[in-house]
mmCIF file of C-alpha atoms and ligand atoms in Angstrom:
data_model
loop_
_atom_site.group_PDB
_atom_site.id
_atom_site.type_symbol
_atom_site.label_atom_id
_atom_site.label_comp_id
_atom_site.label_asym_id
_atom_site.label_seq_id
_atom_site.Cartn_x
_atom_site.Cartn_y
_atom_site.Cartn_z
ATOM 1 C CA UNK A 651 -19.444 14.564 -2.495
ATOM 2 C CA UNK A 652 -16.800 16.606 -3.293
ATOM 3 C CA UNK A 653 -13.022 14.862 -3.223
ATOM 4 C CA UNK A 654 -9.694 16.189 -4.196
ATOM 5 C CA UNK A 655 -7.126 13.795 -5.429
ATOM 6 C CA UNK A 656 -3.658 15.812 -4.375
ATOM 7 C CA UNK A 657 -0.962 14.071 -6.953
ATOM 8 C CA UNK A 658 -3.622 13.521 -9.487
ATOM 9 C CA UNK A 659 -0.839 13.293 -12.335
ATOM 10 C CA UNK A 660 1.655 10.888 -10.383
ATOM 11 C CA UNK A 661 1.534 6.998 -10.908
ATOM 12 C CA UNK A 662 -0.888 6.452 -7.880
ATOM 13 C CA UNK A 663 -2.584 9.601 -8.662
ATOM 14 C CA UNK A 664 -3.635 8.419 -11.801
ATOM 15 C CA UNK A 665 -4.628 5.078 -10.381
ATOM 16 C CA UNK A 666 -6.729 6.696 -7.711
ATOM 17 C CA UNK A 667 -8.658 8.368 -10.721
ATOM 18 C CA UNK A 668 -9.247 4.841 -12.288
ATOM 19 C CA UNK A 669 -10.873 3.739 -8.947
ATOM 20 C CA UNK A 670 -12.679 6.431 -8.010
ATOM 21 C CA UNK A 671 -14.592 5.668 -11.304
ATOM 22 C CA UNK A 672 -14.618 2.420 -11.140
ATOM 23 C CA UNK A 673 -16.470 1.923 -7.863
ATOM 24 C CA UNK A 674 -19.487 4.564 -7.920
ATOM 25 C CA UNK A 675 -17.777 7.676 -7.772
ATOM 26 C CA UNK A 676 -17.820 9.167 -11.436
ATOM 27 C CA UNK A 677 -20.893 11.656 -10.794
ATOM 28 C CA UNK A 678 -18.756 13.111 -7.952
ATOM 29 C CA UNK A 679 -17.044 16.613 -8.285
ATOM 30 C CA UNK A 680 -13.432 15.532 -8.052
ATOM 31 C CA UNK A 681 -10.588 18.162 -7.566
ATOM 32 C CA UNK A 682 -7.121 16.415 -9.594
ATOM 33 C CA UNK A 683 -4.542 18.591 -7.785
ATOM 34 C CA UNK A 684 -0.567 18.761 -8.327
ATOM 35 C CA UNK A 685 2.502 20.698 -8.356
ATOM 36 C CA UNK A 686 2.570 23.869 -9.822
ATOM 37 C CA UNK A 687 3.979 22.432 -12.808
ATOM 38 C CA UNK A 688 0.895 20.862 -13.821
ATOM 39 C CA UNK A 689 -1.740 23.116 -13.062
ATOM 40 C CA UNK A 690 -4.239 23.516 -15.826
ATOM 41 C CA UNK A 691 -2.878 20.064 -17.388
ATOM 42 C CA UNK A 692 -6.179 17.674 -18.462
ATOM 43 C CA UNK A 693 -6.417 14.321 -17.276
ATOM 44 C CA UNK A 694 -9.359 12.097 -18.339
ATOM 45 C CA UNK A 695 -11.975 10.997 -15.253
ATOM 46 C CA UNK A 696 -14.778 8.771 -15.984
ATOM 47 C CA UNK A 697 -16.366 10.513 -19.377
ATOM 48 C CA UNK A 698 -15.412 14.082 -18.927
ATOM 49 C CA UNK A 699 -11.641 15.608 -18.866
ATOM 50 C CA UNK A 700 -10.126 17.418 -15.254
ATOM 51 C CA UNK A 701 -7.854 20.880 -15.306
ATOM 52 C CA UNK A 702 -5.295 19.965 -12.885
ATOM 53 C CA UNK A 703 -5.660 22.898 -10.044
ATOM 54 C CA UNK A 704 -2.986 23.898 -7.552
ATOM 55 C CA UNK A 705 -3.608 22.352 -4.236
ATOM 56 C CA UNK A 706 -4.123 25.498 -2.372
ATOM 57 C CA UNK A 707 -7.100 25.629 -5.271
ATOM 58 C CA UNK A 708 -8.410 22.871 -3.621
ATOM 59 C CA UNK A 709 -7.747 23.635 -0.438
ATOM 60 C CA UNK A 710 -10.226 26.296 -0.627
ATOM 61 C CA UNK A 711 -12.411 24.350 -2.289
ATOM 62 C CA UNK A 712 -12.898 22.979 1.095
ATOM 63 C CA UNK A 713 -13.959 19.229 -0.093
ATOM 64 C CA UNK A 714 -15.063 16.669 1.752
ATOM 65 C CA UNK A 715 -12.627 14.446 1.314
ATOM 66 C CA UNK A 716 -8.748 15.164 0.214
ATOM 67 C CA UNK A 717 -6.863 11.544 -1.075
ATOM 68 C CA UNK A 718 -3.193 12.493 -1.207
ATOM 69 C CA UNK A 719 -0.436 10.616 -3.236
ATOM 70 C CA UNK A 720 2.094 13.837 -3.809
ATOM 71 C CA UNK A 721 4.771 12.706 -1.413
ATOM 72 C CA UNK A 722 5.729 13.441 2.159
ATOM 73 C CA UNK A 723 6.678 16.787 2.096
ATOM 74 C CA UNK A 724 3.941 17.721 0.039
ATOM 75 C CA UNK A 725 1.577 15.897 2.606
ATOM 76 C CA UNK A 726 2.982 17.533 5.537
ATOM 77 C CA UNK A 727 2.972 20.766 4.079
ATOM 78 C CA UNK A 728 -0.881 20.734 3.006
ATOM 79 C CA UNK A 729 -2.807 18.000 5.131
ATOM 80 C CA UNK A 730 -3.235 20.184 8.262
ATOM 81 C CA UNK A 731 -4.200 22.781 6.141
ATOM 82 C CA UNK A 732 -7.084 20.551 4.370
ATOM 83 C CA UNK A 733 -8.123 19.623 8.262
ATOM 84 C CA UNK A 734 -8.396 22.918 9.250
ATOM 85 C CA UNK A 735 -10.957 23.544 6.302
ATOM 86 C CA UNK A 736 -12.814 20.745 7.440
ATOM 87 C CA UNK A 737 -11.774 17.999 5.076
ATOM 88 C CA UNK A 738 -10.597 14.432 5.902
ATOM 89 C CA UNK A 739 -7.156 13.762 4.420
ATOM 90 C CA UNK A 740 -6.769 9.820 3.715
ATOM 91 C CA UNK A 741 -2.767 10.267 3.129
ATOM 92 C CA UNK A 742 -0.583 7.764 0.919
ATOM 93 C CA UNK A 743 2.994 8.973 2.257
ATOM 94 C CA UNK A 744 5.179 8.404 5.030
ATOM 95 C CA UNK A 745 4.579 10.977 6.279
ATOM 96 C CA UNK A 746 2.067 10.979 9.347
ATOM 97 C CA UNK A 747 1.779 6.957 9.729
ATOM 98 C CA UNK A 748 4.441 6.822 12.805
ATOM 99 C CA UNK A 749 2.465 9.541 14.856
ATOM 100 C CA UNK A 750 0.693 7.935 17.747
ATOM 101 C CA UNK A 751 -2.628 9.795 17.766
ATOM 102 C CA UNK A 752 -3.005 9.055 13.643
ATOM 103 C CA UNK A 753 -4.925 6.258 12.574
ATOM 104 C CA UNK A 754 -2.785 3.799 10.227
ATOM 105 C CA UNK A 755 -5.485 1.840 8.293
ATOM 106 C CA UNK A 756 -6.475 -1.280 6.193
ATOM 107 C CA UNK A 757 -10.256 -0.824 6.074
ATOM 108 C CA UNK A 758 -10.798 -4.462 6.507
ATOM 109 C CA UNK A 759 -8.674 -5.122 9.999
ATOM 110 C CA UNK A 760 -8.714 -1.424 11.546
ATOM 111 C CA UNK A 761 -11.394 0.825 10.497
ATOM 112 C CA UNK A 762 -12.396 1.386 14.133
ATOM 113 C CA UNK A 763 -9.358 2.976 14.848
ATOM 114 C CA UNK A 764 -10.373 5.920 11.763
ATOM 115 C CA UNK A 765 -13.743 6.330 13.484
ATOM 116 C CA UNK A 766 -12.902 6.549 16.689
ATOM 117 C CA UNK A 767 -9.994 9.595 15.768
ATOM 118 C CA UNK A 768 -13.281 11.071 14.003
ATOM 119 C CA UNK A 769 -15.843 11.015 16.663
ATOM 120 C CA UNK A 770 -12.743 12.728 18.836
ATOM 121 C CA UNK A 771 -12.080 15.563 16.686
ATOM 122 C CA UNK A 772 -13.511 18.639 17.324
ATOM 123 C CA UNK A 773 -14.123 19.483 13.680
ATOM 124 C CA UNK A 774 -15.030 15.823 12.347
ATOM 125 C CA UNK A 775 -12.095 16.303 9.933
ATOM 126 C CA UNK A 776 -8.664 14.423 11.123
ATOM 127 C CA UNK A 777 -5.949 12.600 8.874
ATOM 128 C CA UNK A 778 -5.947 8.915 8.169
ATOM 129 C CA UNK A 779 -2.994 7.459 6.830
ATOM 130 C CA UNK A 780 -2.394 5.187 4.406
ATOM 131 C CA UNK A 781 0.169 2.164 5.033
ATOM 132 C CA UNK A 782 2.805 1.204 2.999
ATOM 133 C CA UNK A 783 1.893 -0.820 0.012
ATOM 134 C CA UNK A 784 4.437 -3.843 1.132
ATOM 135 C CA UNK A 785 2.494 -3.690 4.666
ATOM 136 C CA UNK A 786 -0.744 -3.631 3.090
ATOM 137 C CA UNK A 787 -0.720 -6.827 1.260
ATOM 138 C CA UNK A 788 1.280 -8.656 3.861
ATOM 139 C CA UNK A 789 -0.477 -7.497 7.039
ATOM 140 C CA UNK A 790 -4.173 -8.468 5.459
ATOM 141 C CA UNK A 791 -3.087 -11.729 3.782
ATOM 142 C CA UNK A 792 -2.220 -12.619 7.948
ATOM 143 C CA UNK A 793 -5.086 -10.810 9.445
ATOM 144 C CA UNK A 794 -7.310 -14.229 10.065
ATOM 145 C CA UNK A 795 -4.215 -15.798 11.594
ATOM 146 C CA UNK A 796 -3.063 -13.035 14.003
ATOM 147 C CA UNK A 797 -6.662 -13.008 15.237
ATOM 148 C CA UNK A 798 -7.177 -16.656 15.442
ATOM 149 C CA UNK A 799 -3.544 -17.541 16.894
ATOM 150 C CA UNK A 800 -1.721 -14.523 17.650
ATOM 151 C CA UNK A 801 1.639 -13.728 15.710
ATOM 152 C CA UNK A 802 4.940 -14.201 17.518
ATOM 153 C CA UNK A 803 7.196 -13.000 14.853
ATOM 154 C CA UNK A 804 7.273 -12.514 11.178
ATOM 155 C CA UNK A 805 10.752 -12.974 8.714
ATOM 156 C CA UNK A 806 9.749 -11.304 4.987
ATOM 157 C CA UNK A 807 11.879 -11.035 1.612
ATOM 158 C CA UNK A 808 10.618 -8.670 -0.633
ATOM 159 C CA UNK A 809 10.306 -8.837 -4.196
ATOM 160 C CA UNK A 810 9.254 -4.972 -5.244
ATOM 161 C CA UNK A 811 7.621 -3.841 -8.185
ATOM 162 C CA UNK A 812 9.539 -0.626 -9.954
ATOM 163 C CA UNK A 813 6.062 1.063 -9.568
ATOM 164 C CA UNK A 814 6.702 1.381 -6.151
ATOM 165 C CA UNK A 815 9.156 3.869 -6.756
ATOM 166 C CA UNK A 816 6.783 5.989 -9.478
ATOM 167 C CA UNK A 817 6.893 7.303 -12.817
ATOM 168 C CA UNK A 818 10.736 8.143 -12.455
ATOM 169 C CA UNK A 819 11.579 4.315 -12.150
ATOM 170 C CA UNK A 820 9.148 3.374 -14.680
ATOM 171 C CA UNK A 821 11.109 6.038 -17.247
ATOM 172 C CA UNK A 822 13.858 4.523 -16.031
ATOM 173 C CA UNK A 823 12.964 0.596 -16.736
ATOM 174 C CA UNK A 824 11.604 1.136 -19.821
ATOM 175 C CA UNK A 825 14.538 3.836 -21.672
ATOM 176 C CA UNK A 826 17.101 0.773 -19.888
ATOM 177 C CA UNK A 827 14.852 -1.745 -21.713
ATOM 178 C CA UNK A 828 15.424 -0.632 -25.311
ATOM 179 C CA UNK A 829 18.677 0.131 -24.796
ATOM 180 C CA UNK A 830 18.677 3.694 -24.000
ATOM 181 C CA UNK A 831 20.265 5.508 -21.046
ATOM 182 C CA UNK A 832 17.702 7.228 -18.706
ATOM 183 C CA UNK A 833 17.112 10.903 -18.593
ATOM 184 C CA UNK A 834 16.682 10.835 -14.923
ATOM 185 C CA UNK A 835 17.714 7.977 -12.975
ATOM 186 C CA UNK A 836 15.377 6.610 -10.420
ATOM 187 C CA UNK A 837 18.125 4.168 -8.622
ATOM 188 C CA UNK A 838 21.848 4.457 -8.180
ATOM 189 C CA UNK A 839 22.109 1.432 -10.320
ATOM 190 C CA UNK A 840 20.492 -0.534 -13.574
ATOM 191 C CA UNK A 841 17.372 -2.209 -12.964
ATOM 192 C CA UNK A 842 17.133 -4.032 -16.496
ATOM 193 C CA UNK A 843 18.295 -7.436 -16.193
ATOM 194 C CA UNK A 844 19.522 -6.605 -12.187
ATOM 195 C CA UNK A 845 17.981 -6.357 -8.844
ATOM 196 C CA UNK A 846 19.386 -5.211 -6.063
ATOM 197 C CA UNK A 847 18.676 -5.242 -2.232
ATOM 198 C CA UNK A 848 18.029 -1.918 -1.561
ATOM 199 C CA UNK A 849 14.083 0.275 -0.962
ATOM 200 C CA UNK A 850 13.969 3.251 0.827
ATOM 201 C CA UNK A 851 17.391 4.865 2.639
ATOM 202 C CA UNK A 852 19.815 3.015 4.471
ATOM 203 C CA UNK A 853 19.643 3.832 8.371
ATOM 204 C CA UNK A 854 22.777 3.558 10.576
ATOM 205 C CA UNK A 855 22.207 0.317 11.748
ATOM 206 C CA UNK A 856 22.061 -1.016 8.049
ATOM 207 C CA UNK A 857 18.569 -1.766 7.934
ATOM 208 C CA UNK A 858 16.386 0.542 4.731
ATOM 209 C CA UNK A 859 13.505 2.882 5.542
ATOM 210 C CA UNK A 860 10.947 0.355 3.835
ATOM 211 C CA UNK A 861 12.298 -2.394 5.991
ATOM 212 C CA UNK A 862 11.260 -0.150 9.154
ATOM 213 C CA UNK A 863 7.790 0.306 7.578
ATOM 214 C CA UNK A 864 7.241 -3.097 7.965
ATOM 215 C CA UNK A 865 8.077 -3.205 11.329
ATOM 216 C CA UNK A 866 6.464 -0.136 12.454
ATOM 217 C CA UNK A 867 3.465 -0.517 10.227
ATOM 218 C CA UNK A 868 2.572 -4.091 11.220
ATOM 219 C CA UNK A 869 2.772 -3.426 15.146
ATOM 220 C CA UNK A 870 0.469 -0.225 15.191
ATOM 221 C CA UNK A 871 -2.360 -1.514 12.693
ATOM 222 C CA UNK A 872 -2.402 -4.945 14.898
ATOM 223 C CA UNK A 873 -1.948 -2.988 18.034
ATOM 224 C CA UNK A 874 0.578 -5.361 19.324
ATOM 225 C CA UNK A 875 4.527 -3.933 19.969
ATOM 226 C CA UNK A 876 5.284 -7.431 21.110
ATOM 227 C CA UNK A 877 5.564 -8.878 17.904
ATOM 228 C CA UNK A 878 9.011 -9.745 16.188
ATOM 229 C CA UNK A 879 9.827 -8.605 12.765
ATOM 230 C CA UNK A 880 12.678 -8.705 10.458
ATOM 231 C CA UNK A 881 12.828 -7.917 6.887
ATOM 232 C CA UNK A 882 14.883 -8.049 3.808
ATOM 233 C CA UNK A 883 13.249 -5.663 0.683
ATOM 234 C CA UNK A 884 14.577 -6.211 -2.584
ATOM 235 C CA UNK A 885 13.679 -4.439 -5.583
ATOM 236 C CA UNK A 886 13.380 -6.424 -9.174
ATOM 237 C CA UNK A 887 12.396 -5.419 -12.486
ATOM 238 C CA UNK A 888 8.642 -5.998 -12.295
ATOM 239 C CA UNK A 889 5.357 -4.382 -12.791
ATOM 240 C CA UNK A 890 2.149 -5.144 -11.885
ATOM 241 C CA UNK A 891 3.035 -6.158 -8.239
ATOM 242 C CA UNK A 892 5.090 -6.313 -4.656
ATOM 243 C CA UNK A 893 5.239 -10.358 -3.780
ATOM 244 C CA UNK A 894 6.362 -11.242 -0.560
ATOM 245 C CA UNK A 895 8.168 -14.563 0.850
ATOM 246 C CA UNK A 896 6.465 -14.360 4.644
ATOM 247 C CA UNK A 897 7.655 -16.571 6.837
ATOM 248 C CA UNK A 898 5.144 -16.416 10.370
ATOM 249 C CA UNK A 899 5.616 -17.496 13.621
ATOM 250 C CA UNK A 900 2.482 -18.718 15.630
ATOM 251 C CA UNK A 901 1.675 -18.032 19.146
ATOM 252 C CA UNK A 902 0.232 -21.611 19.522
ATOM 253 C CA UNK A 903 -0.159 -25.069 17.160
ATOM 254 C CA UNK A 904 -2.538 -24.700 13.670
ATOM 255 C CA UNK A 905 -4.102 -26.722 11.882
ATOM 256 C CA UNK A 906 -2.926 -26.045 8.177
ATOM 257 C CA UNK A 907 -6.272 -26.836 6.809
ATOM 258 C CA UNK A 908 -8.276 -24.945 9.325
ATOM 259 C CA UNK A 909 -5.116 -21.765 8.541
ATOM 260 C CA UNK A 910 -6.514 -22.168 4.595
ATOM 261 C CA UNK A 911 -9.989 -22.297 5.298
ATOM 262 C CA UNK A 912 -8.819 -18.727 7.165
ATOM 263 C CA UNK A 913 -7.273 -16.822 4.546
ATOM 264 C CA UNK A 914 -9.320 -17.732 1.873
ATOM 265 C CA UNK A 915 -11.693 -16.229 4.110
ATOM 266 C CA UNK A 916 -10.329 -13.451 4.380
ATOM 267 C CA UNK A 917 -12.576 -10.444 2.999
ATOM 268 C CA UNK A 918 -9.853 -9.253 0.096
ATOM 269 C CA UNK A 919 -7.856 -12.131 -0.603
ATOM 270 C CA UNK A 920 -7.693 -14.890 -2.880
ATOM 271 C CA UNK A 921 -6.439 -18.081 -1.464
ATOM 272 C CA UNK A 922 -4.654 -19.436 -4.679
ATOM 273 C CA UNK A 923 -2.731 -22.468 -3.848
ATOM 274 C CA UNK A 924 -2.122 -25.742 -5.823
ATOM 275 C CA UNK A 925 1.660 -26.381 -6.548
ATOM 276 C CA UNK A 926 0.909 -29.502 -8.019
ATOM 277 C CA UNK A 927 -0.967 -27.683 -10.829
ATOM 278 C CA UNK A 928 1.795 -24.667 -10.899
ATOM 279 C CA UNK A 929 -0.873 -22.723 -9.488
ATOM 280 C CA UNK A 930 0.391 -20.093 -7.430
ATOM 281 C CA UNK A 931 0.365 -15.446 -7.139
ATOM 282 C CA UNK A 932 2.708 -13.968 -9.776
ATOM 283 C CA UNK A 933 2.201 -9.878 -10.389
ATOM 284 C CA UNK A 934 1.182 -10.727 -13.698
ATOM 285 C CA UNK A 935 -2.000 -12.439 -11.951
ATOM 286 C CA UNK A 936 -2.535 -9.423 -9.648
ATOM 287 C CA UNK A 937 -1.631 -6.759 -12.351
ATOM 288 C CA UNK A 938 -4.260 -3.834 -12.026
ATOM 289 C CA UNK A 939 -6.579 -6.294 -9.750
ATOM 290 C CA UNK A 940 -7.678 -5.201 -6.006
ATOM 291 C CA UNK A 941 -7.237 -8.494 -4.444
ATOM 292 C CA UNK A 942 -4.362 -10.095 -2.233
ATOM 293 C CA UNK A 943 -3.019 -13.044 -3.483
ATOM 294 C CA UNK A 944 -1.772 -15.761 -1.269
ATOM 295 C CA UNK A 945 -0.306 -19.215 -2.391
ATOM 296 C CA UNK A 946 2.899 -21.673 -1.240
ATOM 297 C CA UNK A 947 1.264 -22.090 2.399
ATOM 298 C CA UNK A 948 3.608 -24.538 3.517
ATOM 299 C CA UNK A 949 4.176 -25.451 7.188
ATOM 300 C CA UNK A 950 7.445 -24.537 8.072
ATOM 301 C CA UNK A 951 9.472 -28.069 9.706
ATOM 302 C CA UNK A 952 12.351 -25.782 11.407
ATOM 303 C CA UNK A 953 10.639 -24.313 14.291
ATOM 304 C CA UNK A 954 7.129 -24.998 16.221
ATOM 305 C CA UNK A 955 3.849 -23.583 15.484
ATOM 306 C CA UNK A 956 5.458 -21.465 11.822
ATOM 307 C CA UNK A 957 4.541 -21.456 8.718
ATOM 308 C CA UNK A 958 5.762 -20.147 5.083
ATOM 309 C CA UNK A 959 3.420 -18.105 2.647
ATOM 310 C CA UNK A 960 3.579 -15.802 -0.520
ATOM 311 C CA UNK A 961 2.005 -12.854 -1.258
ATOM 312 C CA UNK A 962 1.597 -11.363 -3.804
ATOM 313 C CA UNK A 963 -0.498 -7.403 -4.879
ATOM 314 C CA UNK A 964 -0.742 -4.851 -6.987
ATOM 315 C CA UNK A 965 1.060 -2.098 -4.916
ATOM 316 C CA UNK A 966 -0.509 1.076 -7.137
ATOM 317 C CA UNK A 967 -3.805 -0.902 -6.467
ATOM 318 C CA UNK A 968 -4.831 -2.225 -2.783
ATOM 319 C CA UNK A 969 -1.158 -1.322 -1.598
ATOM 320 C CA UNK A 970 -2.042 2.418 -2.702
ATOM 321 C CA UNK A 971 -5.278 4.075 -4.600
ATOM 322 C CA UNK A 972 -7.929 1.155 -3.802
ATOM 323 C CA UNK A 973 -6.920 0.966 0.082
ATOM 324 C CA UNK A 974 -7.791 4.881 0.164
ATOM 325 C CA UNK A 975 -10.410 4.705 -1.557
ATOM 326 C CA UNK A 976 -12.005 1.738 0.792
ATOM 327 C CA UNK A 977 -10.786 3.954 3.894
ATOM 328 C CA UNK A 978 -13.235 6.646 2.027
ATOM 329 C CA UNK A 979 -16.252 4.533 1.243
ATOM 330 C CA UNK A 980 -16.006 3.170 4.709
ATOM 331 C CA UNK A 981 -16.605 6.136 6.544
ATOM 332 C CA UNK A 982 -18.454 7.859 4.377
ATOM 333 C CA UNK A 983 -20.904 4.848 5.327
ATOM 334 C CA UNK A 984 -20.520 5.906 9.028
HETATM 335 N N1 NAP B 1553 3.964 3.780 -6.043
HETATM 336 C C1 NAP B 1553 3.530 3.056 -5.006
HETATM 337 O O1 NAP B 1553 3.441 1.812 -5.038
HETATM 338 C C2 NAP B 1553 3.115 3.723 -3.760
HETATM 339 C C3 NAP B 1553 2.449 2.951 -2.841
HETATM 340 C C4 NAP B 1553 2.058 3.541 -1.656
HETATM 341 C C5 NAP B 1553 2.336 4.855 -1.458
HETATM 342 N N2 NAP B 1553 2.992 5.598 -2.373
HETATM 343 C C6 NAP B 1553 3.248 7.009 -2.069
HETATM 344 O O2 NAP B 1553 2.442 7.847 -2.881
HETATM 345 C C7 NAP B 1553 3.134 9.039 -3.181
HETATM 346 C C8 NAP B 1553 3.218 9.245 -4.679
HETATM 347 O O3 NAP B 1553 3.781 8.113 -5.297
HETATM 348 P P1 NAP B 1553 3.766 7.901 -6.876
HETATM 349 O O4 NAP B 1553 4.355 6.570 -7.076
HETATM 350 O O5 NAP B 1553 2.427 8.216 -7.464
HETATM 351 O O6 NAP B 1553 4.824 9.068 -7.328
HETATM 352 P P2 NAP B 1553 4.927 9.876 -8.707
HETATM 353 O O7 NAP B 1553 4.461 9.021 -9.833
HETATM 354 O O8 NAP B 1553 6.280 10.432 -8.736
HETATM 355 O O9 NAP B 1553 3.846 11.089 -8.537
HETATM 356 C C9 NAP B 1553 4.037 12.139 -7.607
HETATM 357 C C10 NAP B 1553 2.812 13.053 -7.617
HETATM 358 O O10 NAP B 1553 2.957 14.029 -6.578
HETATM 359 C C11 NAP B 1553 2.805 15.320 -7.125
HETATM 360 N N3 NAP B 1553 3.589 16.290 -6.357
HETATM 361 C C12 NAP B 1553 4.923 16.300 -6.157
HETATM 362 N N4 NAP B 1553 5.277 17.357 -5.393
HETATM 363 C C13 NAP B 1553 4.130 18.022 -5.104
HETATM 364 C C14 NAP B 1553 3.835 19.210 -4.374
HETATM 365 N N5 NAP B 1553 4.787 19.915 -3.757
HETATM 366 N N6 NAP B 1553 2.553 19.618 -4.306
HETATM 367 C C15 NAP B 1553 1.579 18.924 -4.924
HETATM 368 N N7 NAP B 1553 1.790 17.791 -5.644
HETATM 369 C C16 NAP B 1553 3.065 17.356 -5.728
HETATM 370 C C17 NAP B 1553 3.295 15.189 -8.546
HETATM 371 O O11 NAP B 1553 2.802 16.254 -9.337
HETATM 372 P P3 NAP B 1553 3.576 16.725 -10.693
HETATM 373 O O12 NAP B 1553 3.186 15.737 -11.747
HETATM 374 O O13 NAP B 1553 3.025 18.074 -10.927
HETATM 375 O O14 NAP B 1553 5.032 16.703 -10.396
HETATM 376 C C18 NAP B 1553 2.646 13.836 -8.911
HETATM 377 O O15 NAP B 1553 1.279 14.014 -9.168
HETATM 378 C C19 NAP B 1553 4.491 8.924 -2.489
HETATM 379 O O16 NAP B 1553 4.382 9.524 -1.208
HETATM 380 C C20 NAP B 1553 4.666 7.442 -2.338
HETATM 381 O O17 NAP B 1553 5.511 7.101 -1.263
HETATM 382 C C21 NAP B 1553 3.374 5.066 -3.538
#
């Protein structure tokens, strides 16, 4: 196989490396692409050292697979140009996830829908993108319960990691926690010490662009417009993971035993819930780990048939590199 990694040198880029490696793919001829600034920069993979080449370098190189993480511009610019070549793009941006006819995936709940886009194509080579890392987490950790019950509507209150925002806001965390004033700031304000309720752009009706993702995101991967979301995303001074308050609305009366017996069930999450004990997800606990955490299920007194959850990832992990690498091992199984 031959796979370019397009933002090889950017937070996710990196991570993307680390997983690559770590699950079977270190024998592979692996492109690391970026922006002309870093071409011919080394970055370690596996046991042997990468040049970073320019991406139309790797364009030509006409891989089999192309895993972007260099933005949106960056990934409309170049994806359709990867496609044409005859490579799959699995894309980590914003960029193509609203457009109908491109498959929005989370291996484990909608690989079909990357298959099927395949099998239509008339060069076998299409682009797949990647959700947002807040949807990722929250949309698996419910996957068992929208198929069992059916979700009527979903409230969520973000807690975001700084990662989220990449290696500008961690530059900016760390100069802010010795003291120092940032070269570059990644937010308009301090994050040390602060946190403010703010990810993404505002949109005229006061609502941010990673408040729409969840929206958006959630209704195409479960193929249901029908269902209600509203969101609040707040960004604190964390690493190591997005954790989510998620409060869910059923379409019918659960069983909160039979709900836990369903997430823990859940292929990718860890069902790790006992309050008593102080045993619940923190992103310390999901720091550089692939798994969805879920804890606090609670059934929610105030309204029929809901329930109240936390959720917890690591948002460079199975909110970013892992998920596109599990889109890739999927279908190259296919
Ligand atoms: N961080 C997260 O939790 C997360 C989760 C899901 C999705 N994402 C998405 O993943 C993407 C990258 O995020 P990040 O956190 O890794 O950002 P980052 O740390 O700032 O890294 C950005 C990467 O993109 C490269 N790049 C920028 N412009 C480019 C261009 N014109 N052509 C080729 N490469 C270019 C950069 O290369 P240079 O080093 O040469 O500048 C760098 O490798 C964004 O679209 C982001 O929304 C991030």
């Amino acid at each position: 196989m031959r796979i370019a990694v397009v933002g090889a040198t950017g937070l996710v880029g990196r991570e993307m490396l680390t997983v690559l490696a770590e699950r079977g793919f270190g024998n592979d001829e692996i492109i690391a692409s970026a922006s002309e600034r870093s071409v011919g920069k080394e970055i370690a993979f596996a046991n042997r050292t990468l040049t970073v080449q320019s991406v139309n370098q790797a364009i030509a190189a006409r891989p089999d697979y192309a895993i972007f993480s260099a933005g949106a511009s960056a990934s409309r610019e170049y994806a359709p140009r990867f496609v044409e070549a005859g490579t799959t793009v699995i894309d980590n941006s914003s960029a193509w996830r609203k457009v109908p006819e491109i498959p929005l995936v989370v291996p484990e709940i909608n690989i079909d829908a990357a298959v099927q886009a395949i099998k239509q194509s008339s060069n076998q080579a299409i682009i797949i993108a990647n959700p947002n890392c807040s949807t990722i987490q929250m949309v698996l950790a419910i996957s068992a319960l929208e198929r069992e019950y059916g979700i009527r509507r979903l409230v969520i209150s973000t807690y975001q990691s700084i990662t989220g925002t990449g290696i500008k806001a961690v530059r900016q965390l760390e100069a802010e926690e010795h003291g120092e004033h940032p070269d570059e700031m990644a937010y308009p304000y301090e994050i040390h010490r602060n946190l403010f309720p703010h990810g993404g752009d505002f949109q005229p009706d006061g609502y941010t662009t990673e408040e729409q993702k969840l929206v958006d995101e959630t209704r195409k991967i479960f193929s249901d417009p029908s269902i209600q979301i509203t969101a609040t995303v707040v960004r604190v001074p964390v690493v190591g993971g997005h954790s989510e308050a998620v409060n869910v609305e059923l379409r019918r009366d659960y069983d909160l035993d039979e709900v836990r017996r369903l997430i823990a069930a859940t292929p990718g999450v860890k069902l790790y819930d006992d309050p008593g004990q102080n045993i619940y997800p923190m992103p310390i606990l999901s720091h550089h780990r692939d798994e969805v955490w879920v804890g606090r299920l609670r059934r929610d007194y105030s309204l029929p048939n809901s329930l109240n959850l936390w959720v917890v990832a690591d948002n460079i992990r199975k909110g970013a590199a892992t998920n596109a690498v599990q889109i890739m091992e999927r279908l190259v199984k296919f």
